[in-house]
């Protein structure tokens, strides 16, 4: 795995702040070729999106994963939204949104289990 500055920073923050799960896993199904959209609530502090291969996709709005199909659809005061388009079967798996806050003693996580289905014939 190639380490980037965003990856290094994300791991450092997780170590310093601790790690805690905050929500149940949400299941999402998307058809191959469509756009996958995953949103987590934006809070003050740093946030990142990771996949189940421990690859940091984005740290805040800094792209860490070099795949043009992945983008941050929006970063607003209330939402932090990841988009993948077009989705392929290799995109199936677990996606996690991490929130690191200096005012909280732990990292909060929102997880999505993504299933990609075949388009109807």
PDB file of C-alpha atoms in Angstrom:
ATOM      1  CA  UNK A   1       0.000   0.000   0.000  1.00  0.00           C
ATOM      2  CA  UNK A   2       1.385   3.368  -0.991  1.00  0.00           C
ATOM      3  CA  UNK A   3       1.287   5.789   1.933  1.00  0.00           C
ATOM      4  CA  UNK A   4       0.303   9.384   1.261  1.00  0.00           C
ATOM      5  CA  UNK A   5       0.422  12.403   3.508  1.00  0.00           C
ATOM      6  CA  UNK A   6      -3.353  12.111   3.991  1.00  0.00           C
ATOM      7  CA  UNK A   7      -2.977   8.439   4.949  1.00  0.00           C
ATOM      8  CA  UNK A   8      -0.173   9.216   7.390  1.00  0.00           C
ATOM      9  CA  UNK A   9      -2.187  12.039   8.953  1.00  0.00           C
ATOM     10  CA  UNK A  10      -5.328   9.893   9.219  1.00  0.00           C
ATOM     11  CA  UNK A  11      -3.506   7.101  11.034  1.00  0.00           C
ATOM     12  CA  UNK A  12      -1.759   9.586  13.328  1.00  0.00           C
ATOM     13  CA  UNK A  13      -5.056  11.198  14.283  1.00  0.00           C
ATOM     14  CA  UNK A  14      -6.621   7.780  14.944  1.00  0.00           C
ATOM     15  CA  UNK A  15      -3.743   6.837  17.227  1.00  0.00           C
ATOM     16  CA  UNK A  16      -3.803  10.137  19.126  1.00  0.00           C
ATOM     17  CA  UNK A  17      -7.579  10.349  19.509  1.00  0.00           C
ATOM     18  CA  UNK A  18      -8.437   6.703  20.036  1.00  0.00           C
ATOM     19  CA  UNK A  19     -10.940   4.737  18.015  1.00  0.00           C
ATOM     20  CA  UNK A  20     -14.614   4.083  18.664  1.00  0.00           C
ATOM     21  CA  UNK A  21     -17.574   2.855  16.655  1.00  0.00           C
ATOM     22  CA  UNK A  22     -20.600   5.105  16.816  1.00  0.00           C
ATOM     23  CA  UNK A  23     -23.239   3.661  14.470  1.00  0.00           C
ATOM     24  CA  UNK A  24     -24.460   0.399  12.993  1.00  0.00           C
ATOM     25  CA  UNK A  25     -23.455  -0.615   9.478  1.00  0.00           C
ATOM     26  CA  UNK A  26     -25.860   0.562   6.769  1.00  0.00           C
ATOM     27  CA  UNK A  27     -26.434  -1.678   3.749  1.00  0.00           C
ATOM     28  CA  UNK A  28     -26.536  -0.084   0.291  1.00  0.00           C
ATOM     29  CA  UNK A  29     -27.182  -1.784  -3.054  1.00  0.00           C
ATOM     30  CA  UNK A  30     -26.328  -0.075  -6.332  1.00  0.00           C
ATOM     31  CA  UNK A  31     -26.476  -1.373  -9.909  1.00  0.00           C
ATOM     32  CA  UNK A  32     -23.298  -1.727 -11.920  1.00  0.00           C
ATOM     33  CA  UNK A  33     -22.718   1.402 -14.018  1.00  0.00           C
ATOM     34  CA  UNK A  34     -24.775   3.681 -11.743  1.00  0.00           C
ATOM     35  CA  UNK A  35     -23.479   6.281  -9.289  1.00  0.00           C
ATOM     36  CA  UNK A  36     -22.883   5.288  -5.659  1.00  0.00           C
ATOM     37  CA  UNK A  37     -23.441   8.111  -3.183  1.00  0.00           C
ATOM     38  CA  UNK A  38     -22.547   7.773   0.504  1.00  0.00           C
ATOM     39  CA  UNK A  39     -23.122  10.590   2.986  1.00  0.00           C
ATOM     40  CA  UNK A  40     -22.122  11.141   6.562  1.00  0.00           C
ATOM     41  CA  UNK A  41     -22.926  14.039   8.838  1.00  0.00           C
ATOM     42  CA  UNK A  42     -20.255  16.738   8.729  1.00  0.00           C
ATOM     43  CA  UNK A  43     -18.984  17.954  12.067  1.00  0.00           C
ATOM     44  CA  UNK A  44     -16.184  20.318  13.065  1.00  0.00           C
ATOM     45  CA  UNK A  45     -12.828  18.587  12.806  1.00  0.00           C
ATOM     46  CA  UNK A  46     -11.194  16.386  10.210  1.00  0.00           C
ATOM     47  CA  UNK A  47     -12.969  13.668   8.253  1.00  0.00           C
ATOM     48  CA  UNK A  48     -11.966  10.960   5.816  1.00  0.00           C
ATOM     49  CA  UNK A  49     -13.417   8.171   3.690  1.00  0.00           C
ATOM     50  CA  UNK A  50     -11.744   4.745   3.640  1.00  0.00           C
ATOM     51  CA  UNK A  51     -12.523   1.410   2.001  1.00  0.00           C
ATOM     52  CA  UNK A  52     -12.202  -2.088   3.459  1.00  0.00           C
ATOM     53  CA  UNK A  53      -8.719  -2.461   1.947  1.00  0.00           C
ATOM     54  CA  UNK A  54      -7.512   0.214   4.439  1.00  0.00           C
ATOM     55  CA  UNK A  55      -7.063   2.717   1.615  1.00  0.00           C
ATOM     56  CA  UNK A  56      -7.790   6.337   2.457  1.00  0.00           C
ATOM     57  CA  UNK A  57      -9.930   7.664  -0.388  1.00  0.00           C
ATOM     58  CA  UNK A  58     -10.184  11.263   0.817  1.00  0.00           C
ATOM     59  CA  UNK A  59      -8.928  13.207   3.815  1.00  0.00           C
ATOM     60  CA  UNK A  60     -11.299  16.173   4.146  1.00  0.00           C
ATOM     61  CA  UNK A  61     -11.416  17.292   0.497  1.00  0.00           C
ATOM     62  CA  UNK A  62      -7.890  16.074  -0.372  1.00  0.00           C
ATOM     63  CA  UNK A  63      -7.962  13.144  -2.769  1.00  0.00           C
ATOM     64  CA  UNK A  64      -5.698  10.332  -1.584  1.00  0.00           C
ATOM     65  CA  UNK A  65      -6.930   7.505  -3.868  1.00  0.00           C
ATOM     66  CA  UNK A  66      -5.978   7.811  -7.514  1.00  0.00           C
ATOM     67  CA  UNK A  67      -9.124   6.648  -9.307  1.00  0.00           C
ATOM     68  CA  UNK A  68     -11.010   9.277 -11.319  1.00  0.00           C
ATOM     69  CA  UNK A  69     -14.340   7.548 -10.591  1.00  0.00           C
ATOM     70  CA  UNK A  70     -14.075   8.589  -6.920  1.00  0.00           C
ATOM     71  CA  UNK A  71     -14.955  12.147  -5.910  1.00  0.00           C
ATOM     72  CA  UNK A  72     -16.263  14.205  -3.035  1.00  0.00           C
ATOM     73  CA  UNK A  73     -19.711  15.227  -4.182  1.00  0.00           C
ATOM     74  CA  UNK A  74     -20.126  17.781  -1.428  1.00  0.00           C
ATOM     75  CA  UNK A  75     -18.537  19.082   1.722  1.00  0.00           C
ATOM     76  CA  UNK A  76     -20.996  21.393   3.429  1.00  0.00           C
ATOM     77  CA  UNK A  77     -21.543  22.437   7.005  1.00  0.00           C
ATOM     78  CA  UNK A  78     -23.839  19.409   7.396  1.00  0.00           C
ATOM     79  CA  UNK A  79     -22.770  16.747   4.835  1.00  0.00           C
ATOM     80  CA  UNK A  80     -19.596  14.994   3.674  1.00  0.00           C
ATOM     81  CA  UNK A  81     -20.573  12.989   0.575  1.00  0.00           C
ATOM     82  CA  UNK A  82     -18.520  10.451  -1.381  1.00  0.00           C
ATOM     83  CA  UNK A  83     -19.485   9.542  -4.970  1.00  0.00           C
ATOM     84  CA  UNK A  84     -18.253   6.654  -7.133  1.00  0.00           C
ATOM     85  CA  UNK A  85     -19.306   6.680 -10.788  1.00  0.00           C
ATOM     86  CA  UNK A  86     -19.627   4.493 -12.685  1.00  0.00           C
ATOM     87  CA  UNK A  87     -19.693   1.713 -10.081  1.00  0.00           C
ATOM     88  CA  UNK A  88     -18.114  -1.632 -10.942  1.00  0.00           C
ATOM     89  CA  UNK A  89     -18.151  -4.944  -9.090  1.00  0.00           C
ATOM     90  CA  UNK A  90     -14.673  -4.210  -7.702  1.00  0.00           C
ATOM     91  CA  UNK A  91     -16.200  -1.294  -5.744  1.00  0.00           C
ATOM     92  CA  UNK A  92     -18.270  -3.682  -3.617  1.00  0.00           C
ATOM     93  CA  UNK A  93     -17.344  -3.826   0.063  1.00  0.00           C
ATOM     94  CA  UNK A  94     -17.227  -1.764   3.237  1.00  0.00           C
ATOM     95  CA  UNK A  95     -16.793   2.021   3.206  1.00  0.00           C
ATOM     96  CA  UNK A  96     -16.168   4.031   6.366  1.00  0.00           C
ATOM     97  CA  UNK A  97     -16.470   7.723   7.107  1.00  0.00           C
ATOM     98  CA  UNK A  98     -14.229   8.743  10.017  1.00  0.00           C
ATOM     99  CA  UNK A  99     -14.626  11.925  12.047  1.00  0.00           C
ATOM    100  CA  UNK A 100     -11.696  13.170  14.126  1.00  0.00           C
ATOM    101  CA  UNK A 101     -12.404  15.975  16.557  1.00  0.00           C
ATOM    102  CA  UNK A 102     -10.032  17.598  19.010  1.00  0.00           C
ATOM    103  CA  UNK A 103     -12.959  18.061  21.406  1.00  0.00           C
ATOM    104  CA  UNK A 104     -13.874  14.349  21.440  1.00  0.00           C
ATOM    105  CA  UNK A 105     -11.732  11.651  23.057  1.00  0.00           C
ATOM    106  CA  UNK A 106     -12.421   9.173  20.251  1.00  0.00           C
ATOM    107  CA  UNK A 107     -12.922   8.791  16.519  1.00  0.00           C
ATOM    108  CA  UNK A 108     -16.513   8.294  15.367  1.00  0.00           C
ATOM    109  CA  UNK A 109     -17.300   6.103  12.372  1.00  0.00           C
ATOM    110  CA  UNK A 110     -20.196   5.656   9.961  1.00  0.00           C
ATOM    111  CA  UNK A 111     -19.980   2.475   7.882  1.00  0.00           C
ATOM    112  CA  UNK A 112     -21.676   1.337   4.690  1.00  0.00           C
ATOM    113  CA  UNK A 113     -21.660  -2.220   3.349  1.00  0.00           C
ATOM    114  CA  UNK A 114     -22.000  -1.745  -0.423  1.00  0.00           C
ATOM    115  CA  UNK A 115     -23.343  -4.463  -2.718  1.00  0.00           C
ATOM    116  CA  UNK A 116     -23.116  -4.014  -6.497  1.00  0.00           C
ATOM    117  CA  UNK A 117     -25.792  -5.828  -8.498  1.00  0.00           C
ATOM    118  CA  UNK A 118     -25.854  -6.657 -12.205  1.00  0.00           C
ATOM    119  CA  UNK A 119     -27.980  -4.489 -14.455  1.00  0.00           C
ATOM    120  CA  UNK A 120     -31.128  -6.294 -15.692  1.00  0.00           C
ATOM    121  CA  UNK A 121     -30.889  -7.791 -19.169  1.00  0.00           C
TER     122      UNK A 121
END
